[in-house]
PDB file of C-alpha atoms in Angstrom:
ATOM      1  CA  MET A  37       0.000   0.000   0.000  1.00 55.00           C
ATOM      2  CA  THR A  38       1.275   3.434  -0.796  1.00 60.00           C
ATOM      3  CA  SER A  39       0.029   6.050   1.636  1.00 75.00           C
ATOM      4  CA  ASP A  40      -2.806   6.547   4.054  1.00 82.00           C
ATOM      5  CA  ASN A  41      -4.826   9.516   2.808  1.00 81.00           C
ATOM      6  CA  ARG A  42      -8.034   8.539   4.577  1.00 82.00           C
ATOM      7  CA  ILE A  43      -9.926  11.145   6.546  1.00 84.00           C
ATOM      8  CA  GLY A  44     -10.601   9.749   9.986  1.00 84.00           C
ATOM      9  CA  PRO A  45     -14.045   9.996  11.545  1.00 87.00           C
ATOM     10  CA  PRO A  46     -14.663  12.927  13.903  1.00 84.00           C
ATOM     11  CA  ARG A  47     -14.301  12.439  17.644  1.00 90.00           C
ATOM     12  CA  PHE A  48     -17.644  14.160  18.230  1.00 92.00           C
ATOM     13  CA  GLY A  49     -20.704  14.726  16.088  1.00 92.00           C
ATOM     14  CA  SER A  50     -24.287  13.794  15.477  1.00 95.00           C
ATOM     15  CA  GLU A  51     -25.256  10.196  14.952  1.00 96.00           C
ATOM     16  CA  ARG A  52     -25.744  10.823  11.251  1.00 96.00           C
ATOM     17  CA  ASP A  53     -22.415  12.607  10.847  1.00 95.00           C
ATOM     18  CA  MET A  54     -20.643   9.755  12.638  1.00 96.00           C
ATOM     19  CA  LEU A  55     -22.297   7.040  10.546  1.00 96.00           C
ATOM     20  CA  ARG A  56     -21.562   8.954   7.340  1.00 96.00           C
ATOM     21  CA  ALA A  57     -17.918   9.533   8.325  1.00 95.00           C
ATOM     22  CA  PHE A  58     -17.284   5.940   9.421  1.00 95.00           C
ATOM     23  CA  LEU A  59     -18.822   4.631   6.178  1.00 97.00           C
ATOM     24  CA  ASP A  60     -16.613   6.923   4.112  1.00 96.00           C
ATOM     25  CA  TYR A  61     -13.574   5.931   6.185  1.00 94.00           C
ATOM     26  CA  HIS A  62     -14.207   2.241   5.518  1.00 94.00           C
ATOM     27  CA  ARG A  63     -14.878   2.898   1.842  1.00 96.00           C
ATOM     28  CA  ALA A  64     -11.523   4.686   1.649  1.00 93.00           C
ATOM     29  CA  THR A  65      -9.909   1.776   3.490  1.00 92.00           C
ATOM     30  CA  LEU A  66     -11.001  -0.657   0.778  1.00 92.00           C
ATOM     31  CA  VAL A  67      -9.562   1.647  -1.885  1.00 92.00           C
ATOM     32  CA  MET A  68      -6.299   1.965   0.045  1.00 89.00           C
ATOM     33  CA  LYS A  69      -5.939  -1.813   0.297  1.00 89.00           C
ATOM     34  CA  CYS A  70      -6.115  -2.026  -3.513  1.00 89.00           C
ATOM     35  CA  GLU A  71      -3.638   0.781  -4.227  1.00 90.00           C
ATOM     36  CA  GLY A  72      -0.532   0.069  -6.235  1.00 87.00           C
ATOM     37  CA  LEU A  73      -1.653  -3.324  -7.516  1.00 86.00           C
ATOM     38  CA  THR A  74      -2.062  -4.476 -11.105  1.00 87.00           C
ATOM     39  CA  ASP A  75      -5.265  -6.055 -12.374  1.00 90.00           C
ATOM     40  CA  GLU A  76      -3.571  -9.440 -12.126  1.00 90.00           C
ATOM     41  CA  GLU A  77      -2.569  -8.836  -8.506  1.00 87.00           C
ATOM     42  CA  LEU A  78      -6.074  -7.611  -7.676  1.00 91.00           C
ATOM     43  CA  ARG A  79      -7.479 -10.858  -9.115  1.00 89.00           C
ATOM     44  CA  GLN A  80      -5.051 -13.018  -7.106  1.00 85.00           C
ATOM     45  CA  GLN A  81      -7.038 -15.379  -4.897  1.00 84.00           C
ATOM     46  CA  SER A  82      -6.242 -15.778  -1.217  1.00 77.00           C
ATOM     47  CA  MET A  83      -5.727 -19.541  -1.050  1.00 72.00           C
ATOM     48  CA  PRO A  84      -7.538 -22.642  -2.288  1.00 71.00           C
ATOM     49  CA  PRO A  85     -10.343 -23.442  -2.050  1.00 75.00           C
ATOM     50  CA  SER A  86     -11.266 -19.767  -1.517  1.00 75.00           C
ATOM     51  CA  THR A  87     -11.852 -17.659  -4.614  1.00 78.00           C
ATOM     52  CA  LEU A  88     -11.637 -14.437  -2.595  1.00 83.00           C
ATOM     53  CA  SER A  89      -9.622 -11.630  -4.202  1.00 86.00           C
ATOM     54  CA  LEU A  90      -9.367  -7.890  -3.652  1.00 89.00           C
ATOM     55  CA  LEU A  91     -11.116  -7.245  -6.961  1.00 92.00           C
ATOM     56  CA  GLY A  92     -13.852  -9.667  -5.923  1.00 89.00           C
ATOM     57  CA  LEU A  93     -14.284  -7.733  -2.675  1.00 91.00           C
ATOM     58  CA  VAL A  94     -14.653  -4.447  -4.562  1.00 94.00           C
ATOM     59  CA  ARG A  95     -17.254  -6.038  -6.834  1.00 94.00           C
ATOM     60  CA  HIS A  96     -19.057  -7.550  -3.833  1.00 92.00           C
ATOM     61  CA  MET A  97     -19.182  -4.197  -2.041  1.00 94.00           C
ATOM     62  CA  ALA A  98     -20.691  -2.605  -5.158  1.00 95.00           C
ATOM     63  CA  GLU A  99     -23.460  -5.213  -4.868  1.00 94.00           C
ATOM     64  CA  VAL A 100     -23.841  -4.515  -1.136  1.00 95.00           C
ATOM     65  CA  GLU A 101     -24.160  -0.773  -1.749  1.00 96.00           C
ATOM     66  CA  ARG A 102     -26.751  -1.406  -4.481  1.00 95.00           C
ATOM     67  CA  ALA A 103     -28.743  -3.950  -2.482  1.00 94.00           C
ATOM     68  CA  TRP A 104     -28.921  -1.850   0.659  1.00 96.00           C
ATOM     69  CA  PHE A 105     -29.382   1.656  -0.711  1.00 97.00           C
ATOM     70  CA  ARG A 106     -30.710   1.580  -4.285  1.00 96.00           C
ATOM     71  CA  ARG A 107     -32.922  -1.514  -3.910  1.00 95.00           C
ATOM     72  CA  VAL A 108     -34.244  -0.512  -0.469  1.00 97.00           C
ATOM     73  CA  PHE A 109     -34.899   3.197  -1.007  1.00 97.00           C
ATOM     74  CA  GLU A 110     -35.340   3.669  -4.774  1.00 96.00           C
ATOM     75  CA  ASP A 111     -36.069   0.586  -6.851  1.00 94.00           C
ATOM     76  CA  ASN A 112     -36.840  -2.728  -5.154  1.00 92.00           C
ATOM     77  CA  ASP A 113     -36.438  -4.475  -8.514  1.00 91.00           C
ATOM     78  CA  ALA A 114     -33.121  -2.909  -9.572  1.00 92.00           C
ATOM     79  CA  PRO A 115     -30.959  -5.699 -10.986  1.00 91.00           C
ATOM     80  CA  MET A 116     -27.729  -6.607  -9.279  1.00 89.00           C
ATOM     81  CA  VAL A 117     -24.533  -5.526 -11.031  1.00 88.00           C
ATOM     82  CA  TRP A 118     -23.007  -8.955 -11.731  1.00 85.00           C
ATOM     83  CA  SER A 119     -25.868 -11.359 -11.159  1.00 81.00           C
ATOM     84  CA  ASP A 120     -29.175 -11.933 -12.894  1.00 78.00           C
ATOM     85  CA  GLU A 121     -30.378 -13.297  -9.568  1.00 79.00           C
ATOM     86  CA  ILE A 122     -29.788 -11.923  -6.097  1.00 77.00           C
ATOM     87  CA  ASP A 123     -26.505 -13.803  -5.791  1.00 74.00           C
ATOM     88  CA  PHE A 124     -23.884 -11.851  -3.877  1.00 71.00           C
ATOM     89  CA  GLN A 125     -21.362 -14.649  -4.440  1.00 76.00           C
ATOM     90  CA  ALA A 126     -21.320 -14.020  -8.220  1.00 77.00           C
ATOM     91  CA  ALA A 127     -19.438 -10.764  -7.643  1.00 78.00           C
ATOM     92  CA  TYR A 128     -16.537 -12.626  -6.035  1.00 79.00           C
ATOM     93  CA  ASP A 129     -15.625 -14.184  -9.391  1.00 84.00           C
ATOM     94  CA  ALA A 130     -13.347 -11.446 -10.678  1.00 86.00           C
ATOM     95  CA  SER A 131     -11.379 -13.756 -12.974  1.00 86.00           C
ATOM     96  CA  ALA A 132     -12.277 -11.730 -16.080  1.00 87.00           C
ATOM     97  CA  SER A 133     -12.659  -8.367 -14.338  1.00 91.00           C
ATOM     98  CA  THR A 134     -10.432  -5.303 -14.369  1.00 94.00           C
ATOM     99  CA  ARG A 135      -9.744  -2.582 -11.834  1.00 93.00           C
ATOM    100  CA  SER A 136     -11.530  -0.131 -14.112  1.00 95.00           C
ATOM    101  CA  GLU A 137     -14.674  -2.247 -14.468  1.00 95.00           C
ATOM    102  CA  ALA A 138     -14.927  -3.001 -10.750  1.00 95.00           C
ATOM    103  CA  PHE A 139     -14.134   0.482  -9.476  1.00 96.00           C
ATOM    104  CA  VAL A 140     -16.368   2.275 -12.002  1.00 97.00           C
ATOM    105  CA  ALA A 141     -19.313   0.160 -10.798  1.00 96.00           C
ATOM    106  CA  TRP A 142     -18.339   0.511  -7.131  1.00 96.00           C
ATOM    107  CA  ASP A 143     -17.841   4.297  -7.412  1.00 97.00           C
ATOM    108  CA  ALA A 144     -21.259   4.665  -9.077  1.00 97.00           C
ATOM    109  CA  GLU A 145     -22.981   2.688  -6.318  1.00 97.00           C
ATOM    110  CA  VAL A 146     -21.165   4.586  -3.557  1.00 98.00           C
ATOM    111  CA  GLU A 147     -22.154   7.937  -5.081  1.00 98.00           C
ATOM    112  CA  ASN A 148     -25.752   6.772  -5.404  1.00 97.00           C
ATOM    113  CA  SER A 149     -25.737   5.601  -1.767  1.00 98.00           C
ATOM    114  CA  ARG A 150     -24.339   8.942  -0.614  1.00 98.00           C
ATOM    115  CA  ARG A 151     -27.020  10.811  -2.574  1.00 98.00           C
ATOM    116  CA  ILE A 152     -29.809   8.677  -1.097  1.00 98.00           C
ATOM    117  CA  GLU A 153     -28.476   9.253   2.415  1.00 98.00           C
ATOM    118  CA  ARG A 154     -28.075  13.026   1.902  1.00 97.00           C
ATOM    119  CA  GLU A 155     -31.608  13.376   0.518  1.00 97.00           C
ATOM    120  CA  ALA A 156     -33.224  11.388   3.326  1.00 97.00           C
ATOM    121  CA  GLY A 157     -35.071  13.501   5.864  1.00 96.00           C
ATOM    122  CA  SER A 158     -33.821  11.500   8.820  1.00 97.00           C
ATOM    123  CA  LEU A 159     -32.182   8.254   9.849  1.00 98.00           C
ATOM    124  CA  ASP A 160     -35.687   6.999  10.585  1.00 98.00           C
ATOM    125  CA  GLN A 161     -36.637   7.115   6.887  1.00 97.00           C
ATOM    126  CA  ALA A 162     -38.098   3.728   6.027  1.00 98.00           C
ATOM    127  CA  GLY A 163     -37.350   1.686   2.943  1.00 98.00           C
ATOM    128  CA  TYR A 164     -38.445  -1.761   1.882  1.00 97.00           C
ATOM    129  CA  GLN A 165     -35.861  -4.567   1.983  1.00 95.00           C
ATOM    130  CA  PRO A 166     -37.145  -6.981  -0.699  1.00 90.00           C
ATOM    131  CA  ARG A 167     -34.999  -9.924   0.456  1.00 88.00           C
ATOM    132  CA  TRP A 168     -36.569  -9.747   3.915  1.00 92.00           C
ATOM    133  CA  GLY A 169     -40.001  -8.564   2.853  1.00 94.00           C
ATOM    134  CA  GLU A 170     -39.858  -5.903   5.577  1.00 96.00           C
ATOM    135  CA  GLU A 171     -39.286  -2.213   6.045  1.00 98.00           C
ATOM    136  CA  VAL A 172     -35.966  -1.063   7.479  1.00 98.00           C
ATOM    137  CA  SER A 173     -34.669   2.355   8.544  1.00 98.00           C
ATOM    138  CA  LEU A 174     -31.845   4.285   6.925  1.00 98.00           C
ATOM    139  CA  ARG A 175     -30.072   4.017  10.292  1.00 98.00           C
ATOM    140  CA  MET A 176     -30.214   0.219  10.141  1.00 98.00           C
ATOM    141  CA  VAL A 177     -28.974   0.225   6.533  1.00 98.00           C
ATOM    142  CA  MET A 178     -26.034   2.501   7.310  1.00 98.00           C
ATOM    143  CA  VAL A 179     -25.007   0.398  10.318  1.00 97.00           C
ATOM    144  CA  HIS A 180     -25.359  -2.811   8.297  1.00 97.00           C
ATOM    145  CA  VAL A 181     -23.270  -1.538   5.382  1.00 97.00           C
ATOM    146  CA  LEU A 182     -20.664  -0.178   7.805  1.00 96.00           C
ATOM    147  CA  LEU A 183     -20.394  -3.638   9.388  1.00 95.00           C
ATOM    148  CA  GLU A 184     -20.079  -5.209   5.920  1.00 93.00           C
ATOM    149  CA  TYR A 185     -17.141  -2.933   5.125  1.00 93.00           C
ATOM    150  CA  GLY A 186     -15.504  -3.654   8.470  1.00 91.00           C
ATOM    151  CA  ARG A 187     -15.753  -7.399   7.949  1.00 88.00           C
ATOM    152  CA  HIS A 188     -14.596  -7.327   4.351  1.00 84.00           C
ATOM    153  CA  ASN A 189     -11.757  -4.903   5.038  1.00 79.00           C
ATOM    154  CA  GLY A 190     -10.486  -7.522   7.478  1.00 79.00           C
ATOM    155  CA  HIS A 191     -10.596 -10.061   4.662  1.00 75.00           C
ATOM    156  CA  ALA A 192      -8.817  -7.536   2.427  1.00 75.00           C
ATOM    157  CA  ASP A 193      -5.942  -7.353   4.943  1.00 68.00           C
ATOM    158  CA  PHE A 194      -5.407 -11.082   4.619  1.00 65.00           C
ATOM    159  CA  VAL A 195      -5.654 -11.086   0.821  1.00 66.00           C
ATOM    160  CA  ARG A 196      -3.329  -8.073   0.486  1.00 70.00           C
ATOM    161  CA  GLU A 197      -0.725  -9.752   2.690  1.00 68.00           C
ATOM    162  CA  GLY A 198      -0.835 -12.754   0.361  1.00 62.00           C
ATOM    163  CA  VAL A 199      -0.456 -10.568  -2.709  1.00 65.00           C
ATOM    164  CA  ASP A 200       2.444  -8.693  -1.123  1.00 66.00           C
ATOM    165  CA  GLY A 201       4.052 -12.027  -0.183  1.00 63.00           C
ATOM    166  CA  THR A 202       4.178 -11.320   3.521  1.00 51.00           C
ATOM    167  CA  VAL A 203       2.007 -14.236   4.690  1.00 42.00           C
ATOM    168  CA  GLY A 204       4.146 -17.031   6.042  1.00 38.00           C
ATOM    169  CA  ALA A 205       7.339 -15.085   5.346  1.00 33.00           C
TER     170      ALA A 205
END
């Protein structure tokens, strides 16, 4: 990884400001973990039998952003990015993907998510989660997506170490 240009979350602020800042911090963390790598290195899988790669994680997080913001608050029937079905695992197969393809899709979903959050009147705004068949609040969605980034950034640490050749060295 090259440098850490992430903006850390504030020490104090409203609930909404904190959630927004932590989400952006974790989004920037995923980008940082992919810095300086070629498409081939980004496609490098962690270890058999896992097919997990950094590029697969970026693609997966584009699906997460779409499923939890666009599909919940705008269009319950919006298709997934890399799956004709609601199959989050399909995004992990980055074998034919490129940095450009994955990050263009991810950036678009992140910007859409940010817009939806900014336009919402409050964290209590309700949206319909089609997979669950229930309404959920924007607060719940932001916390859920934040936890997804936290979990997957942990996976990205492991994958990046393997790409850099530091695992087992």
